[in-house]
GROMACS .gro file of C-alpha atoms in nm:
model
  190
    1HIS     CA    1   0.000   0.000   0.000
    2PHE     CA    2   0.292   0.235   0.063
    3TYR     CA    3   0.376   0.253  -0.307
    4GLU     CA    4   0.017   0.323  -0.410
    5GLU     CA    5   0.006   0.596  -0.146
    6LEU     CA    6   0.336   0.734  -0.272
    7ALA     CA    7   0.195   0.756  -0.624
    8LEU     CA    8  -0.098   0.949  -0.476
    9ARG     CA    9   0.145   1.182  -0.293
   10PHE     CA   10   0.308   1.263  -0.627
   11ALA     CA   11  -0.032   1.309  -0.793
   12GLU     CA   12  -0.141   1.547  -0.516
   13ARG     CA   13   0.156   1.763  -0.616
   14GLY     CA   14   0.053   1.766  -0.981
   15HIS     CA   15   0.269   1.479  -1.109
   16ARG     CA   16   0.120   1.192  -1.305
   17ALA     CA   17   0.233   0.869  -1.139
   18ILE     CA   18   0.219   0.494  -1.191
   19ALA     CA   19   0.313   0.238  -0.926
   20LEU     CA   20   0.492  -0.047  -1.103
   21ASP     CA   21   0.453  -0.404  -0.970
   22TYR     CA   22   0.794  -0.567  -1.007
   23PHE     CA   23   0.651  -0.906  -0.915
   24GLY     CA   24   0.336  -0.912  -1.128
   25ARG     CA   25   0.504  -1.148  -1.374
   26THR     CA   26   0.573  -1.412  -1.107
   27ALA     CA   27   0.324  -1.343  -0.826
   28GLY     CA   28   0.027  -1.234  -1.036
   29ALA     CA   29  -0.164  -0.910  -1.023
   30SER     CA   30  -0.303  -0.893  -0.672
   31ASN     CA   31  -0.276  -0.685  -0.358
   32ARG     CA   32  -0.012  -0.812  -0.118
   33ASP     CA   33   0.025  -0.753   0.253
   34ASP     CA   34   0.339  -0.707   0.463
   35ASP     CA   35   0.371  -1.085   0.502
   36PHE     CA   36   0.428  -1.136   0.127
   37GLU     CA   37   0.740  -1.350   0.069
   38PHE     CA   38   0.904  -1.130  -0.192
   39MET     CA   39   1.256  -1.278  -0.212
   40PRO     CA   40   1.160  -1.576  -0.432
   41HIS     CA   41   1.011  -1.324  -0.674
   42VAL     CA   42   1.313  -1.091  -0.656
   43GLU     CA   43   1.531  -1.387  -0.751
   44GLN     CA   44   1.316  -1.454  -1.060
   45THR     CA   45   1.329  -1.100  -1.196
   46THR     CA   46   1.561  -0.987  -1.471
   47ASP     CA   47   1.658  -0.639  -1.577
   48ALA     CA   48   1.502  -0.713  -1.917
   49GLY     CA   49   1.164  -0.797  -1.761
   50VAL     CA   50   1.163  -0.506  -1.517
   51GLN     CA   51   1.268  -0.262  -1.788
   52ALA     CA   52   1.000  -0.392  -2.027
   53ASP     CA   53   0.746  -0.308  -1.755
   54ALA     CA   54   0.915   0.029  -1.700
   55ARG     CA   55   0.892   0.097  -2.076
   56ALA     CA   56   0.519   0.022  -2.065
   57ALA     CA   57   0.476   0.261  -1.770
   58VAL     CA   58   0.676   0.534  -1.945
   59ASP     CA   59   0.472   0.489  -2.263
   60GLU     CA   60   0.147   0.508  -2.064
   61LEU     CA   61   0.259   0.826  -1.888
   62ARG     CA   62   0.352   0.983  -2.223
   63SER     CA   63   0.013   0.884  -2.367
   64ARG     CA   64  -0.143   1.079  -2.078
   65GLY     CA   65   0.057   1.391  -2.161
   66ALA     CA   66   0.360   1.359  -1.933
   67THR     CA   67   0.668   1.519  -2.086
   68SER     CA   68   0.924   1.492  -1.804
   69ILE     CA   69   0.932   1.140  -1.664
   70PHE     CA   70   1.124   1.027  -1.356
   71SER     CA   71   1.181   0.684  -1.212
   72VAL     CA   72   1.169   0.637  -0.835
   73GLY     CA   73   1.248   0.314  -0.654
   74PHE     CA   74   1.335   0.164  -0.318
   75CYS     CA   75   1.591  -0.109  -0.243
   76PHE     CA   76   1.555  -0.355  -0.534
   77GLY     CA   77   1.355  -0.078  -0.701
   78GLY     CA   78   1.625   0.181  -0.629
   79ARG     CA   79   1.868  -0.024  -0.835
   80ALA     CA   80   1.593  -0.077  -1.097
   81SER     CA   81   1.537   0.299  -1.110
   82TRP     CA   82   1.904   0.360  -1.190
   83VAL     CA   83   1.902   0.076  -1.445
   84ALA     CA   84   1.603   0.252  -1.606
   85ALA     CA   85   1.825   0.559  -1.646
   86ALA     CA   86   2.058   0.340  -1.856
   87SER     CA   87   1.783   0.166  -2.055
   88GLY     CA   88   1.686   0.421  -2.319
   89HIS     CA   89   1.353   0.533  -2.171
   90GLY     CA   90   1.427   0.904  -2.220
   91LEU     CA   91   1.389   0.984  -1.850
   92ALA     CA   92   1.434   1.336  -1.714
   93GLY     CA   93   1.584   1.192  -1.394
   94SER     CA   94   1.621   0.884  -1.180
   95ILE     CA   95   1.580   0.861  -0.803
   96GLY     CA   96   1.683   0.562  -0.597
   97PHE     CA   97   1.638   0.509  -0.226
   98TYR     CA   98   1.887   0.263  -0.071
   99GLY     CA   99   1.952   0.086  -0.397
  100SER     CA  100   2.268  -0.111  -0.454
  101PRO     CA  101   2.482   0.041  -0.726
  102THR     CA  102   2.721  -0.256  -0.726
  103ARG     CA  103   2.489  -0.559  -0.703
  104GLU     CA  104   2.445  -0.777  -1.008
  105ARG     CA  105   2.094  -0.914  -0.981
  106GLY     CA  106   1.919  -0.998  -1.304
  107GLY     CA  107   2.183  -0.806  -1.503
  108ALA     CA  108   2.496  -0.597  -1.481
  109SER     CA  109   2.541  -0.361  -1.185
  110VAL     CA  110   2.456   0.005  -1.218
  111VAL     CA  111   2.826   0.091  -1.179
  112GLN     CA  112   2.900  -0.137  -1.477
  113ARG     CA  113   2.629   0.039  -1.683
  114VAL     CA  114   2.706   0.396  -1.575
  115ALA     CA  115   2.828   0.499  -1.923
  116GLU     CA  116   2.476   0.427  -2.052
  117ILE     CA  117   2.299   0.654  -1.801
  118GLU     CA  118   2.113   0.929  -1.987
  119CYS     CA  119   1.980   1.152  -1.709
  120PRO     CA  120   2.062   1.302  -1.369
  121ILE     CA  121   2.074   1.065  -1.072
  122LEU     CA  122   1.962   1.121  -0.713
  123ALA     CA  123   2.072   0.852  -0.465
  124LEU     CA  124   1.921   0.864  -0.115
  125GLN     CA  125   2.117   0.608   0.085
  126ALA     CA  126   2.092   0.477   0.440
  127GLY     CA  127   2.408   0.529   0.643
  128ASP     CA  128   2.341   0.224   0.860
  129ASP     CA  129   2.256  -0.012   0.575
  130GLN     CA  130   2.408  -0.357   0.623
  131GLY     CA  131   2.370  -0.443   0.254
  132ILE     CA  132   2.502  -0.124   0.092
  133THR     CA  133   2.837  -0.011   0.221
  134ALA     CA  134   3.019   0.320   0.215
  135GLU     CA  135   3.249   0.156  -0.039
  136ASP     CA  136   2.949   0.080  -0.265
  137ASN     CA  137   2.842   0.444  -0.249
  138ALA     CA  138   3.199   0.563  -0.313
  139ALA     CA  139   3.223   0.336  -0.619
  140PHE     CA  140   2.895   0.482  -0.747
  141GLU     CA  141   3.014   0.839  -0.685
  142GLN     CA  142   3.342   0.772  -0.866
  143ALA     CA  143   3.176   0.598  -1.162
  144LEU     CA  144   2.914   0.872  -1.208
  145THR     CA  145   3.177   1.145  -1.185
  146GLN     CA  146   3.408   0.973  -1.433
  147ALA     CA  147   3.117   0.922  -1.676
  148GLY     CA  148   3.015   1.287  -1.644
  149VAL     CA  149   2.667   1.201  -1.513
  150GLU     CA  150   2.502   1.477  -1.312
  151HIS     CA  151   2.430   1.330  -0.971
  152GLU     CA  152   2.383   1.375  -0.600
  153ILE     CA  153   2.440   1.101  -0.346
  154VAL     CA  154   2.299   1.170   0.000
  155VAL     CA  155   2.379   0.935   0.287
  156TYR     CA  156   2.163   0.963   0.600
  157ASP     CA  157   2.390   0.882   0.893
  158GLY     CA  158   2.235   0.636   1.135
  159ALA     CA  159   1.936   0.563   0.911
  160PRO     CA  160   1.871   0.195   0.840
  161HIS     CA  161   1.771   0.033   0.514
  162SER     CA  162   1.403   0.110   0.442
  163PHE     CA  163   1.415   0.427   0.653
  164PHE     CA  164   1.171   0.599   0.416
  165ASP     CA  165   0.921   0.333   0.314
  166ARG     CA  166   0.892   0.099   0.613
  167LYS     CA  167   1.030   0.301   0.904
  168GLN     CA  168   0.929   0.651   0.799
  169GLU     CA  169   0.783   0.747   1.136
  170ASP     CA  170   1.092   0.631   1.327
  171PHE     CA  171   1.322   0.833   1.099
  172ALA     CA  172   1.098   1.131   1.033
  173GLU     CA  173   1.380   1.385   0.989
  174ALA     CA  174   1.566   1.176   0.730
  175SER     CA  175   1.239   1.077   0.560
  176ASP     CA  176   1.122   1.438   0.536
  177ASP     CA  177   1.458   1.553   0.400
  178ALA     CA  178   1.457   1.272   0.141
  179TRP     CA  179   1.103   1.365   0.032
  180GLN     CA  180   1.194   1.734   0.000
  181ARG     CA  181   1.507   1.643  -0.201
  182THR     CA  182   1.297   1.421  -0.427
  183LEU     CA  183   1.048   1.699  -0.499
  184ALA     CA  184   1.328   1.954  -0.553
  185PHE     CA  185   1.509   1.715  -0.791
  186ILE     CA  186   1.192   1.670  -0.994
  187ALA     CA  187   1.127   2.044  -1.004
  188GLN     CA  188   1.487   2.115  -1.107
  189HIS     CA  189   1.491   1.863  -1.393
  190SER     CA  190   1.135   1.894  -1.526
   0.00000   0.00000   0.00000
């Protein structure tokens, strides 16, 4: 429900939005609760499948009159958002929350594909993330800089993985800052 509500938050601010179901191909099109076992479905995804769905979402947004399109994702979706920036969708920008820039899951890592990135990147990373290290973020920073990709990487010290989507109330200051940065990034690149 968080992602549907997030799409509504964007719509309330005048942005057309679509919530993409990364697991619709393997889990079917249905509502899922917090007990949904997502890892088996994560393991079945490929960049090609996720980006085909992203292409469909981008095409739908364009058919509804959107001219500046941004991808936004969290964790697995954060990485997918940055992969979308390297997948020829013509995005205006790409925002990832606690995505792994170095993980190879269903395709090459974002760092490996950085030369293909076609738009500005905003990375909102958790400083106390056990799965994404300071070294991962440094490698992303270096790769983006070397490729000449406009970017900003923000690390929230002490914030855990999922600080924005699952633990938003516990990390209100970091969550609010990340939301404000997201809206500012969209306004700047629209």
